[in-house]
Short mmCIF file of C-alpha atoms and ligand atoms in Angstrom, two decimals:
data_model
loop_
_atom_site.label_atom_id
_atom_site.label_comp_id
_atom_site.label_asym_id
_atom_site.label_seq_id
_atom_site.Cartn_x
_atom_site.Cartn_y
_atom_site.Cartn_z
CA MET M 1282 -0.11 -0.08 -0.02
CA THR M 1283 1.15 3.35 -0.84
CA PRO M 1284 2.00 5.82 1.90
CA PRO M 1285 2.05 9.53 1.17
CA LEU M 1286 4.76 10.34 -0.53
CA PRO M 1287 7.79 11.52 -0.36
CA PRO M 1288 8.39 10.02 3.08
CA GLY M 1289 10.02 11.78 5.66
CA GLU M 1290 12.12 9.09 7.12
CA ILE M 1291 13.23 6.29 4.82
CA LEU M 1292 14.70 3.27 6.43
CA ILE M 1293 16.45 0.68 4.14
CA LEU M 1294 16.76 -2.81 5.74
CA GLY M 1295 19.55 -4.71 4.20
CA SER M 1296 22.85 -3.39 2.24
CA GLY M 1297 23.30 -5.54 -0.76
CA VAL M 1298 22.57 -4.73 -4.35
CA PHE M 1299 18.87 -4.24 -3.77
CA GLY M 1300 19.26 -1.76 -0.53
CA LEU M 1301 22.41 0.26 -1.84
CA SER M 1302 20.96 0.66 -5.47
CA THR M 1303 17.85 1.77 -3.98
CA ALA M 1304 19.63 4.42 -1.68
CA LEU M 1305 21.47 5.39 -4.30
CA ALA M 1306 18.47 6.41 -6.87
CA LEU M 1307 16.55 7.69 -4.06
CA THR M 1308 19.29 10.60 -3.57
CA GLN M 1309 19.14 11.33 -7.19
CA ARG M 1310 15.13 11.94 -7.37
CA PRO M 1311 14.12 15.51 -6.73
CA ALA M 1312 10.72 14.12 -5.07
CA PHE M 1313 12.94 12.80 -2.15
CA LYS M 1314 15.53 15.58 -1.42
CA SER M 1315 14.08 16.39 1.88
CA SER M 1316 13.68 12.58 2.53
CA LYS M 1317 16.22 11.03 5.60
CA ILE M 1318 17.58 8.12 4.52
CA THR M 1319 18.84 5.50 6.49
CA VAL M 1320 20.62 1.95 5.65
CA VAL M 1321 20.98 -0.62 8.29
CA ASP M 1322 23.20 -4.11 7.67
CA ARG M 1323 24.04 -6.51 10.31
CA SER M 1324 27.75 -6.56 8.92
CA ILE M 1325 30.27 -3.88 8.50
CA PHE M 1326 30.13 -3.33 4.72
CA PRO M 1327 31.07 -5.39 2.82
CA ALA M 1328 29.01 -8.01 4.23
CA PRO M 1329 31.38 -11.19 4.18
CA ASP M 1330 28.20 -13.65 3.84
CA GLY M 1331 25.78 -10.91 1.68
CA SER M 1332 24.67 -12.86 -1.43
CA SER M 1333 26.14 -9.67 -3.15
CA ILE M 1334 29.37 -10.09 -2.24
CA ASP M 1335 31.97 -12.61 -4.19
CA THR M 1336 35.08 -13.04 -6.59
CA SER M 1337 32.60 -12.92 -9.58
CA ARG M 1338 29.06 -12.64 -10.92
CA ILE M 1339 28.03 -13.55 -14.40
CA ILE M 1340 26.80 -10.12 -16.59
CA ARG M 1341 24.29 -11.36 -19.08
CA PRO M 1342 21.28 -10.21 -20.98
CA ASP M 1343 20.97 -13.88 -22.11
CA TYR M 1344 17.29 -14.67 -20.75
CA ALA M 1345 14.54 -16.86 -21.76
CA SER M 1346 12.10 -14.08 -20.51
CA PRO M 1347 12.21 -10.90 -23.15
CA PRO M 1348 11.79 -8.11 -20.26
CA TYR M 1349 14.70 -9.16 -18.29
CA ALA M 1350 16.94 -9.60 -21.60
CA HIS M 1351 16.01 -5.94 -22.23
CA LEU M 1352 16.83 -4.66 -18.76
CA ALA M 1353 19.85 -6.81 -18.38
CA SER M 1354 20.89 -5.43 -21.87
CA THR M 1355 20.60 -1.74 -20.22
CA ALA M 1356 22.31 -2.78 -17.19
CA GLN M 1357 25.24 -4.35 -19.40
CA SER M 1358 25.66 -1.13 -21.57
CA LEU M 1359 26.23 0.50 -18.19
CA TRP M 1360 28.84 -2.29 -17.23
CA ARG M 1361 30.60 -2.05 -20.38
CA THR M 1362 30.83 1.78 -21.38
CA PRO M 1363 34.43 3.00 -20.34
CA SER M 1364 32.82 6.04 -18.97
CA SER M 1365 30.58 4.27 -16.62
CA PRO M 1366 31.81 4.13 -12.80
CA PHE M 1367 30.90 0.18 -12.88
CA SER M 1368 33.13 -0.80 -15.79
CA THR M 1369 36.36 -1.15 -13.82
CA ALA M 1370 34.59 -4.20 -12.17
CA TYR M 1371 33.64 -5.36 -15.36
CA THR M 1372 35.31 -7.87 -17.92
CA GLU M 1373 33.89 -8.65 -21.61
CA SER M 1374 35.00 -12.53 -21.53
CA GLY M 1375 31.95 -13.92 -23.76
CA LEU M 1376 29.50 -16.42 -22.35
CA VAL M 1377 29.07 -19.88 -23.57
CA LEU M 1378 25.33 -21.02 -22.83
CA VAL M 1379 25.38 -24.80 -23.68
CA ALA M 1380 22.77 -27.92 -23.02
CA ASN M 1381 22.19 -31.08 -24.31
CA THR M 1382 19.73 -31.31 -27.00
CA ASN M 1383 17.54 -34.18 -24.51
CA SER M 1384 17.60 -32.02 -21.45
CA SER M 1385 15.11 -29.70 -19.76
CA GLY M 1386 17.47 -27.00 -20.08
CA LEU M 1387 17.34 -26.86 -23.70
CA PRO M 1388 14.43 -24.34 -24.13
CA TYR M 1389 16.24 -21.76 -21.99
CA VAL M 1390 19.20 -21.62 -24.19
CA ARG M 1391 17.11 -21.46 -27.13
CA ASP M 1392 15.21 -18.97 -26.28
CA SER M 1393 17.83 -16.95 -24.58
CA PHE M 1394 19.81 -17.46 -27.95
CA ALA M 1395 16.58 -15.56 -30.01
CA ASN M 1396 16.66 -12.81 -27.55
CA VAL M 1397 20.30 -11.88 -27.64
CA LYS M 1398 20.15 -12.22 -31.38
CA ALA M 1399 17.40 -9.59 -31.96
CA LEU M 1400 19.83 -7.68 -29.11
CA LEU M 1401 22.63 -8.01 -30.91
CA PRO M 1402 22.23 -7.80 -34.37
CA ASN M 1403 25.97 -7.57 -35.26
CA PRO M 1404 27.23 -10.54 -36.88
CA GLY M 1405 29.78 -12.30 -34.76
CA ASP M 1406 28.52 -11.12 -31.21
CA VAL M 1407 26.14 -14.11 -31.22
CA GLU M 1408 27.09 -17.27 -32.59
CA GLU M 1409 25.55 -20.82 -32.71
CA LEU M 1410 27.58 -23.36 -31.45
CA ARG M 1411 26.36 -26.59 -32.84
CA GLY M 1412 28.06 -29.79 -31.34
CA ARG M 1413 30.87 -30.98 -29.36
CA ARG M 1414 33.58 -29.47 -31.55
CA ALA M 1415 32.36 -26.47 -31.82
CA ILE M 1416 31.62 -25.85 -28.41
CA GLU M 1417 35.50 -27.11 -27.27
CA LYS M 1418 36.60 -24.75 -29.90
CA GLU M 1419 34.97 -21.65 -28.45
CA VAL M 1420 35.86 -22.25 -24.67
CA GLY M 1421 39.47 -23.22 -25.53
CA THR M 1422 40.29 -25.01 -22.21
CA GLY M 1423 40.32 -28.40 -24.00
CA GLY M 1424 36.73 -29.13 -22.28
CA GLY M 1425 33.23 -28.58 -22.52
CA SER M 1426 31.60 -31.06 -24.41
CA GLY M 1427 27.82 -31.32 -25.06
CA ASP M 1428 25.66 -30.80 -27.97
CA TRP M 1429 24.17 -27.69 -28.69
CA GLY M 1430 24.50 -23.77 -27.53
CA TYR M 1431 25.99 -20.28 -28.57
CA VAL M 1432 28.40 -17.62 -27.66
CA ASN M 1433 27.28 -14.06 -27.01
CA ARG M 1434 30.82 -12.62 -27.34
CA ARG M 1435 28.93 -9.10 -25.48
CA SER M 1436 28.39 -10.75 -22.19
CA GLY M 1437 30.85 -10.97 -19.52
CA TRP M 1438 31.48 -11.03 -15.31
CA ALA M 1439 32.16 -8.70 -12.58
CA ASP M 1440 34.07 -8.68 -9.65
CA ALA M 1441 30.90 -8.64 -7.54
CA GLU M 1442 32.40 -7.24 -4.51
CA ALA M 1443 34.34 -4.43 -6.66
CA GLY M 1444 31.13 -3.62 -7.89
CA MET M 1445 29.56 -3.27 -5.00
CA ARG M 1446 32.31 -0.95 -3.41
CA ILE M 1447 31.82 1.04 -6.50
CA LEU M 1448 28.03 1.65 -5.50
CA ARG M 1449 28.71 2.41 -1.67
CA GLY M 1450 31.22 5.03 -2.53
CA MET M 1451 28.55 6.65 -5.12
CA VAL M 1452 26.10 6.14 -2.23
CA GLU M 1453 28.35 7.73 0.73
CA GLU M 1454 29.38 10.53 -1.71
CA THR M 1455 25.88 11.99 -2.11
CA GLY M 1456 26.40 12.48 1.67
CA ARG M 1457 22.51 11.72 1.96
CA VAL M 1458 22.82 8.17 3.52
CA THR M 1459 23.55 7.52 7.15
CA PHE M 1460 24.84 4.00 7.41
CA LEU M 1461 24.32 1.97 10.60
CA THR M 1462 25.50 -1.47 11.55
CA ARG M 1463 23.00 -3.35 13.66
CA THR M 1464 21.25 -6.63 13.22
CA VAL M 1465 17.42 -6.22 12.63
CA THR M 1466 15.31 -8.40 14.90
CA SER M 1467 11.54 -7.52 14.13
CA LEU M 1468 9.60 -4.96 12.25
CA ILE M 1469 7.74 -2.54 14.56
CA TYR M 1470 3.83 -2.72 13.68
CA SER M 1471 1.01 -0.27 14.91
CA SER M 1472 -1.45 -1.89 17.32
CA THR M 1473 -4.38 -3.86 15.40
CA THR M 1474 -6.40 -4.67 18.44
CA SER M 1475 -8.72 -2.02 18.67
CA THR M 1476 -10.75 -1.45 21.97
CA SER M 1477 -13.82 -0.09 20.33
CA THR M 1478 -16.10 -2.70 19.22
CA SER M 1479 -17.38 0.26 16.71
CA THR M 1480 -14.05 0.76 14.84
CA PRO M 1481 -13.39 -1.59 12.20
CA SER M 1482 -9.55 -2.77 12.85
CA THR M 1483 -7.34 -1.14 10.01
CA SER M 1484 -4.99 -2.69 8.39
CA PRO M 1485 -1.33 -2.74 10.82
CA ARG M 1486 1.52 -0.26 9.70
CA VAL M 1487 4.65 -0.73 9.85
CA LEU M 1488 6.47 2.27 11.90
CA GLY M 1489 10.20 1.28 11.84
CA ALA M 1490 12.16 -1.69 13.17
CA LYS M 1491 13.72 -2.89 16.26
CA PHE M 1492 17.63 -3.97 16.52
CA ALA M 1493 19.57 -6.40 18.74
CA ASP M 1494 21.16 -4.15 20.75
CA GLY M 1495 17.71 -3.12 22.04
CA THR M 1496 17.58 0.23 19.84
CA SER M 1497 15.13 1.14 17.38
CA ILE M 1498 14.59 3.50 14.16
CA SER M 1499 11.08 4.92 13.41
CA ALA M 1500 10.30 5.60 9.69
CA ASP M 1501 7.61 6.66 7.45
CA LEU M 1502 8.48 4.06 4.81
CA VAL M 1503 10.63 0.73 5.43
CA ILE M 1504 12.26 -1.13 2.64
CA ALA M 1505 12.92 -4.74 3.45
CA ALA M 1506 16.01 -5.68 1.29
CA LEU M 1507 17.21 -8.32 3.28
CA GLY M 1508 18.19 -10.95 0.44
CA ALA M 1509 17.84 -14.61 1.74
CA TRP M 1510 16.92 -13.67 5.29
CA THR M 1511 13.55 -11.36 4.34
CA PRO M 1512 11.51 -14.54 4.65
CA SER M 1513 12.87 -14.98 8.49
CA LEU M 1514 11.52 -11.48 9.57
CA ILE M 1515 8.85 -10.98 7.27
CA ASP M 1516 6.15 -13.88 6.50
CA LEU M 1517 7.06 -14.61 2.88
CA ARG M 1518 5.69 -18.63 2.97
CA GLY M 1519 4.90 -19.69 -0.24
CA ARG M 1520 6.22 -16.56 -2.37
CA ALA M 1521 10.15 -16.56 -1.56
CA GLN M 1522 12.35 -19.04 0.15
CA ALA M 1523 16.25 -19.14 1.06
CA THR M 1524 18.38 -21.96 -1.12
CA GLY M 1525 22.14 -22.45 -0.51
CA GLN M 1526 23.92 -22.93 -3.58
CA VAL M 1527 27.70 -24.31 -3.50
CA LEU M 1528 30.59 -22.79 -4.76
CA CYS M 1529 33.86 -24.23 -4.62
CA TYR M 1530 37.47 -22.41 -5.15
CA LEU M 1531 41.08 -23.81 -6.13
CA PRO M 1532 44.21 -22.26 -6.84
CA LEU M 1533 45.98 -21.71 -9.86
CA SER M 1534 49.66 -21.40 -10.78
CA ALA M 1535 50.50 -18.24 -12.62
CA ARG M 1536 50.92 -20.16 -15.86
CA GLU M 1537 47.67 -21.64 -15.47
CA GLN M 1538 45.99 -18.27 -14.65
CA GLU M 1539 48.02 -17.07 -17.97
CA GLU M 1540 46.04 -19.45 -19.90
CA LEU M 1541 42.97 -19.49 -18.66
CA ASN M 1542 42.90 -15.52 -19.11
CA SER M 1543 40.66 -15.53 -22.10
CA MET M 1544 38.53 -18.09 -21.70
CA PRO M 1545 34.70 -17.17 -21.55
CA VAL M 1546 32.02 -17.64 -19.07
CA LEU M 1547 30.61 -21.38 -19.31
CA LEU M 1548 27.29 -22.02 -18.33
CA ASN M 1549 25.52 -25.42 -18.58
CA MET M 1550 21.75 -25.15 -18.41
CA SER M 1551 21.74 -29.29 -18.45
CA THR M 1552 23.26 -29.32 -14.67
CA GLY M 1553 23.58 -25.53 -13.95
CA MET M 1554 26.78 -25.96 -13.16
CA PHE M 1555 29.12 -22.80 -14.29
CA ILE M 1556 32.90 -21.67 -14.39
CA ILE M 1557 33.45 -17.69 -14.56
CA PRO M 1558 37.02 -17.12 -15.86
CA PRO M 1559 39.75 -16.90 -12.91
CA ARG M 1560 41.24 -14.15 -11.62
CA ASN M 1561 44.02 -13.31 -8.90
CA ARG M 1562 45.05 -17.20 -9.46
CA VAL M 1563 41.73 -18.56 -8.13
CA LEU M 1564 38.98 -20.56 -9.90
CA LYS M 1565 35.17 -20.46 -8.97
CA VAL M 1566 33.46 -23.45 -10.07
CA ALA M 1567 29.42 -22.98 -9.47
CA CYS M 1568 25.95 -24.38 -9.18
CA HIS M 1569 22.90 -22.55 -10.54
CA GLY M 1570 20.52 -24.99 -9.40
CA TYR M 1571 17.28 -25.55 -7.41
CA GLY M 1572 19.78 -25.60 -4.05
CA TYR M 1573 19.10 -26.66 -0.76
CA SER M 1574 16.59 -25.47 1.64
CA ASN M 1575 17.77 -25.12 5.33
CA PRO M 1576 14.04 -25.40 7.21
CA VAL M 1577 14.34 -24.23 11.06
CA SER M 1578 11.30 -23.83 12.99
CA ILE M 1579 11.32 -20.21 14.41
CA SER M 1580 8.62 -17.73 14.94
CA ILE M 1581 8.22 -14.89 12.26
CA PRO M 1582 8.05 -11.65 14.24
CA THR M 1583 4.12 -10.32 13.59
CA PRO M 1584 2.09 -7.64 13.93
CA GLU M 1585 0.44 -9.34 17.17
CA PRO M 1586 3.35 -11.15 18.51
CA GLU M 1587 1.23 -12.96 21.24
CA ALA M 1588 -0.14 -14.79 17.67
CA SER M 1589 2.75 -15.85 16.19
CA ARG M 1590 3.38 -19.11 16.38
CA LYS M 1591 6.36 -21.74 15.12
CA VAL M 1592 6.43 -22.38 11.66
CA SER M 1593 9.27 -23.90 9.36
CA VAL M 1594 11.16 -21.29 7.28
CA SER M 1595 14.31 -21.76 5.27
CA ILE M 1596 17.24 -19.81 6.77
CA PRO M 1597 20.71 -19.14 5.62
CA ARG M 1598 23.54 -20.68 7.22
CA THR M 1599 26.97 -19.51 6.74
CA ALA M 1600 30.34 -19.11 7.49
CA THR M 1601 29.15 -16.42 9.70
CA ASP M 1602 27.08 -18.35 11.76
CA ASP M 1603 29.16 -21.58 11.10
CA PRO M 1604 33.16 -20.89 10.38
CA ASN M 1605 34.14 -24.54 9.57
CA LEU M 1606 31.39 -24.96 6.98
CA TRP M 1607 32.22 -26.81 3.99
CA VAL M 1608 29.67 -27.57 1.25
CA PRO M 1609 28.02 -30.82 1.29
CA GLU M 1610 29.48 -33.83 -0.79
CA GLU M 1611 26.59 -33.76 -3.30
CA GLY M 1612 27.53 -30.28 -4.27
CA GLU M 1613 31.47 -30.77 -4.21
CA ARG M 1614 31.04 -33.73 -6.41
CA GLU M 1615 28.97 -31.99 -9.09
CA CYS M 1616 31.63 -29.11 -8.74
CA ARG M 1617 34.01 -31.66 -9.50
CA ARG M 1618 32.20 -33.18 -12.07
CA ALA M 1619 31.87 -29.64 -14.20
CA LEU M 1620 35.69 -29.17 -13.55
CA ARG M 1621 36.56 -32.53 -15.16
CA GLU M 1622 34.64 -31.49 -18.05
CA MET M 1623 35.09 -28.17 -18.80
CA ILE M 1624 38.53 -27.90 -17.64
CA PRO M 1625 40.15 -31.58 -17.97
CA ALA M 1626 43.80 -30.25 -16.80
CA LEU M 1627 42.31 -29.73 -13.77
CA ALA M 1628 40.34 -32.51 -12.94
CA ASP M 1629 41.93 -33.81 -9.90
CA ARG M 1630 43.51 -30.35 -8.53
CA PRO M 1631 41.81 -30.15 -4.84
CA PHE M 1632 39.12 -27.43 -3.66
CA THR M 1633 40.88 -25.36 -1.13
CA LYS M 1634 37.61 -23.16 0.01
CA SER M 1635 33.84 -23.72 -0.67
CA LYS M 1636 30.73 -21.85 0.04
CA ILE M 1637 27.14 -21.95 0.41
CA CYS M 1638 25.94 -18.75 -0.88
CA TRP M 1639 21.96 -18.07 -0.61
CA TYR M 1640 19.19 -17.13 -3.20
CA THR M 1641 16.29 -15.94 -2.29
CA ASP M 1642 14.35 -17.94 -4.77
CA THR M 1643 10.59 -16.95 -5.81
CA PRO M 1644 8.31 -19.71 -7.49
CA ASP M 1645 9.13 -18.11 -11.28
CA GLY M 1646 12.20 -16.34 -10.57
CA ASP M 1647 10.90 -13.02 -10.85
CA PHE M 1648 11.83 -10.45 -8.30
CA LEU M 1649 9.54 -9.20 -5.39
CA ILE M 1650 9.57 -5.71 -5.81
CA THR M 1651 5.91 -4.35 -4.51
CA TYR M 1652 4.38 -3.05 -1.59
CA HIS M 1653 3.26 -5.16 1.16
CA PRO M 1654 -0.31 -5.88 0.46
CA SER M 1655 -1.52 -6.04 4.34
CA TYR M 1656 0.89 -3.82 6.15
CA SER M 1657 0.98 -0.41 4.82
CA GLY M 1658 4.32 1.34 5.29
CA LEU M 1659 6.21 -1.61 4.25
CA PHE M 1660 8.06 -1.80 0.78
CA LEU M 1661 9.93 -5.58 -0.73
CA ALA M 1662 12.84 -5.29 -2.44
CA THR M 1663 14.09 -8.70 -2.83
CA GLY M 1664 13.38 -12.18 -4.33
CA GLY M 1665 16.57 -11.84 -6.18
CA SER M 1666 16.19 -15.92 -7.33
CA GLY M 1667 19.75 -16.18 -8.37
CA HIS M 1668 19.95 -13.45 -11.18
CA GLY M 1669 19.88 -10.29 -9.59
CA TYR M 1670 23.48 -9.01 -9.32
CA LYS M 1671 23.61 -7.73 -13.14
CA PHE M 1672 21.23 -5.47 -12.52
CA LEU M 1673 22.98 -3.19 -10.05
CA PRO M 1674 23.54 -0.21 -12.22
CA VAL M 1675 19.60 -0.09 -12.65
CA ILE M 1676 17.30 -2.09 -10.54
CA GLY M 1677 17.35 0.95 -8.12
CA GLU M 1678 15.74 3.14 -10.80
CA LYS M 1679 13.40 0.78 -11.29
CA ILE M 1680 12.66 0.08 -7.45
CA VAL M 1681 11.97 3.93 -6.71
CA ASP M 1682 9.79 4.09 -9.69
CA THR M 1683 7.51 0.99 -8.28
CA ILE M 1684 7.92 2.80 -4.58
CA GLU M 1685 6.32 6.11 -6.68
CA GLY M 1686 3.80 3.94 -8.18
CA ASN M 1687 5.29 3.51 -11.80
CA CYS M 1688 6.32 0.08 -11.86
CA PRO M 1689 7.79 -0.54 -15.64
CA GLU M 1690 4.44 -1.61 -17.44
CA GLU M 1691 6.58 -5.09 -18.31
CA PHE M 1692 7.34 -6.29 -15.05
CA LYS M 1693 3.89 -5.08 -13.23
CA ASN M 1694 2.86 -8.66 -12.91
CA LYS M 1695 5.90 -10.33 -12.59
CA TRP M 1696 7.30 -8.32 -9.83
CA ALA M 1697 3.69 -8.15 -7.76
CA TRP M 1698 2.57 -9.93 -4.72
CA ARG M 1699 1.29 -13.25 -5.48
CA GLU M 1700 -2.55 -13.70 -4.50
CA GLU M 1701 -2.05 -17.35 -4.12
CA ALA M 1702 0.71 -19.04 -2.19
CA VAL M 1703 2.55 -21.99 -3.53
CA GLU M 1704 2.84 -25.13 -1.19
CA ASN M 1705 6.64 -25.34 -2.01
CA VAL M 1706 8.27 -22.50 -3.54
CA VAL M 1707 10.70 -24.19 -6.42
CA THR M 1708 12.01 -21.85 -8.65
CA GLU M 1709 10.84 -23.21 -12.25
CA ASP M 1710 12.26 -20.49 -14.78
CA GLY M 1711 14.02 -23.20 -16.62
CA SER M 1712 17.40 -22.16 -15.98
CA ARG M 1713 17.83 -24.30 -12.80
CA GLY M 1714 19.97 -27.78 -12.53
CA GLY M 1715 20.30 -30.68 -10.22
CA LYS M 1716 17.57 -32.16 -8.26
CA PRO M 1717 14.74 -30.02 -6.31
CA GLY M 1718 13.88 -30.57 -3.01
CA MET M 1719 17.47 -30.85 -1.37
CA VAL M 1720 17.60 -30.04 2.51
CA LEU M 1721 20.97 -28.96 3.69
CA ASP M 1722 21.26 -30.92 6.92
CA VAL M 1723 20.25 -34.16 5.08
CA GLU M 1724 23.11 -33.73 2.14
CA MET M 1725 25.49 -32.63 5.30
CA GLY M 1726 24.76 -35.81 6.96
CA LYS M 1727 25.82 -38.18 3.86
CA GLY M 1728 29.07 -37.15 4.65
CA SER M 1729 32.01 -34.68 5.37
CA LYS M 1730 34.79 -33.30 3.46
CA LEU M 1731 35.93 -35.62 0.83
C1 FAD Y 1370 26.38 -18.29 -5.53
C2 FAD Y 1370 25.35 -17.56 -5.99
C3 FAD Y 1370 25.92 -16.88 -7.56
C4 FAD Y 1370 25.16 -15.75 -8.15
N1 FAD Y 1370 25.60 -15.76 -9.54
C5 FAD Y 1370 24.53 -14.69 -10.11
C6 FAD Y 1370 25.32 -14.44 -11.56
O1 FAD Y 1370 26.15 -14.70 -12.01
N2 FAD Y 1370 24.73 -13.34 -11.85
C7 FAD Y 1370 24.17 -12.18 -11.31
O2 FAD Y 1370 23.22 -11.61 -11.77
N3 FAD Y 1370 23.41 -12.95 -9.95
C8 FAD Y 1370 23.95 -13.62 -9.47
N4 FAD Y 1370 23.50 -14.00 -8.08
C9 FAD Y 1370 22.34 -13.57 -7.39
C10 FAD Y 1370 22.57 -12.10 -6.90
O3 FAD Y 1370 23.83 -12.38 -6.15
C11 FAD Y 1370 21.66 -11.50 -5.88
O4 FAD Y 1370 20.18 -11.46 -6.61
C12 FAD Y 1370 21.88 -10.41 -5.47
O5 FAD Y 1370 22.85 -10.50 -4.80
C13 FAD Y 1370 20.83 -10.13 -4.11
O6 FAD Y 1370 21.16 -9.15 -3.20
P1 FAD Y 1370 20.04 -8.70 -2.17
O7 FAD Y 1370 20.49 -7.23 -1.86
O8 FAD Y 1370 18.62 -9.33 -2.47
O9 FAD Y 1370 20.90 -9.45 -0.96
P2 FAD Y 1370 22.11 -9.22 -0.19
O10 FAD Y 1370 23.33 -8.81 -1.20
O11 FAD Y 1370 22.43 -10.76 0.43
O12 FAD Y 1370 21.78 -8.11 1.12
C14 FAD Y 1370 20.87 -8.38 2.29
C15 FAD Y 1370 21.87 -7.78 3.40
O13 FAD Y 1370 21.20 -8.21 4.29
C16 FAD Y 1370 22.02 -8.06 5.50
N5 FAD Y 1370 21.13 -8.47 6.65
C17 FAD Y 1370 20.56 -9.98 6.87
N6 FAD Y 1370 19.89 -10.24 7.79
C18 FAD Y 1370 19.83 -9.06 8.51
C19 FAD Y 1370 19.23 -8.64 9.83
N7 FAD Y 1370 18.73 -9.34 10.75
N8 FAD Y 1370 19.39 -7.43 10.08
C20 FAD Y 1370 20.18 -6.32 9.23
N9 FAD Y 1370 20.77 -6.90 7.99
C21 FAD Y 1370 20.69 -8.16 7.61
C22 FAD Y 1370 22.90 -9.26 5.08
O14 FAD Y 1370 23.95 -8.79 5.80
C23 FAD Y 1370 22.87 -8.41 3.58
O15 FAD Y 1370 24.22 -7.60 3.69
C24 FAD Y 1370 24.03 -15.03 -7.73
C25 FAD Y 1370 23.90 -15.18 -5.79
C26 FAD Y 1370 24.50 -16.51 -5.78
C27 FAD Y 1370 24.35 -16.79 -4.06
C1 NAG Y 1371 20.96 -37.37 -22.71
O1 NAG Y 1371 21.71 -37.74 -23.59
C2 NAG Y 1371 23.02 -38.40 -22.90
C3 NAG Y 1371 23.86 -38.98 -23.82
O2 NAG Y 1371 24.14 -37.76 -24.97
C4 NAG Y 1371 22.36 -39.27 -22.00
O3 NAG Y 1371 23.66 -39.68 -21.11
C5 NAG Y 1371 21.42 -39.02 -20.98
O4 NAG Y 1371 21.35 -39.54 -19.99
C6 NAG Y 1371 20.50 -38.12 -21.87
N1 NAG Y 1371 19.41 -37.70 -20.60
C7 NAG Y 1371 18.02 -37.70 -20.66
C8 NAG Y 1371 17.27 -37.33 -20.14
O5 NAG Y 1371 17.60 -38.52 -21.61
C1 NAG Y 1372 26.65 -30.26 -20.01
O1 NAG Y 1372 26.16 -31.29 -19.18
C2 NAG Y 1372 26.25 -32.64 -19.76
C3 NAG Y 1372 25.12 -33.13 -18.60
O2 NAG Y 1372 26.24 -33.57 -17.76
C4 NAG Y 1372 27.15 -32.97 -20.58
O3 NAG Y 1372 26.78 -34.23 -21.19
C5 NAG Y 1372 27.88 -32.19 -21.21
O4 NAG Y 1372 28.76 -32.23 -21.93
C6 NAG Y 1372 28.06 -30.67 -20.61
N1 NAG Y 1372 28.34 -29.62 -21.61
C7 NAG Y 1372 29.56 -28.92 -21.31
C8 NAG Y 1372 30.10 -27.89 -22.32
O5 NAG Y 1372 30.22 -29.02 -20.28
#
């Protein structure tokens, strides 16, 4: 529900791509020139376990869905343009997107190919790769078999942490935003219990947020951008859920780094496995899959605390919670298999570091960028579904457009609050590999570090 605009006090919870880009866009809008803007994060920037912080993220307009392909293409030009502040974090390595012709990943690659061919009409930018030979030749690592795909030479990747540091610097430079390091424990709601029977009870209003240190901040508008942690503070059951994704890292010699310098990003839509070109002698192997849920019985803070009961919600578990966390054997095995296939020379090189990174998954992979339907004064900016990073240069603008009631037409249905909650959130946007329905503790129980 739209509060009176512009709000005097705006509180942004979470300092990842969604929260920080929103802060920047607000400072650039004349309508918000008198708003006081505060950004709160539980970690000192850059959050070591934030989903927006990592060695690398793929930057691609290669989407099966035309609206995302278009928006990503706009973002991509801001990553690429040398005069853009973000360009120093970006490398245009090219992207090879493949799938087996008999796999469920194929339609995504087909549709994506059609979209990028239309977006990049220059011959040579986008080329079909028919069969194993063509794929191997394009990838140039001696690996990468598989039967069909294409290369988009105008896609690439970004040093995710570097991109976030640039964004943070831009926000700081405005001098308009107060940053606080505090852990949100709940939102503050107006009372819903009406003492007089003649007064119809109105929907609760969000008045601010409470923190673990006992302090609180009140605001006219609260923007929840807590990434994969959002569903543990606001009831998003059936609409968004945290899923853990595996990342494994291995060291390279200077010579190997040199040899792999010019490889493209390789993303296999049959398995969800991908390799981003290494930097600083570290190679990352990862999976864009259904991931693991981590169901825990918690009570989600509600407007009526006495009414809150324990429910099962998937919550992130990261190295901040457990410094010895290592990915489940299943995940490491998949990374190993992909490495063997994609860069055979490194087939047996041990992984020296691993990480579980958390997606905020929605049923269709669409972002959740909308006012909360039942609590006024609360705006949701989340639901990244494992593909939000690339939009860093543009998503804040779209979020603020939506705050102002001007959600882009082509995203109105996609980013809205779904009337119907689904039974189990499983992202089915055609891009995910692996098995759906895996549970972190179950997989952890099957074995430890190989
Ligand atoms: C392994 C992996 C690979 C990915 N690959 C790609 C890719 O190749 N390309 C792409 O475009 N996208 C990719 N993504 C998706 C992209 O990274 C995310 O969509 C995006 O970063 C999400 O940003 P966010 O702001 O929602 O969340 P985050 O960056 O996680 O921000 C949420 C913030 O909330 C803070 N927080 C949490 N709880 C609290 C609390 N109680 N109080 C205060 N603060 C709190 C956290 O510290 C964090 O900083 C990938 C994601 C992962 C995990
Ligand atoms: C697809 O074909 C490969 C061999 O090319 C085979 O190993 C795999 O089992 C097949 N998958 C399906 C789903 O048919
Ligand atoms: C993609 O994964 C499939 C299934 O494991 C495999 O057969 C194929 O060779 C892989 N392609 C590449 C390029 O790695």
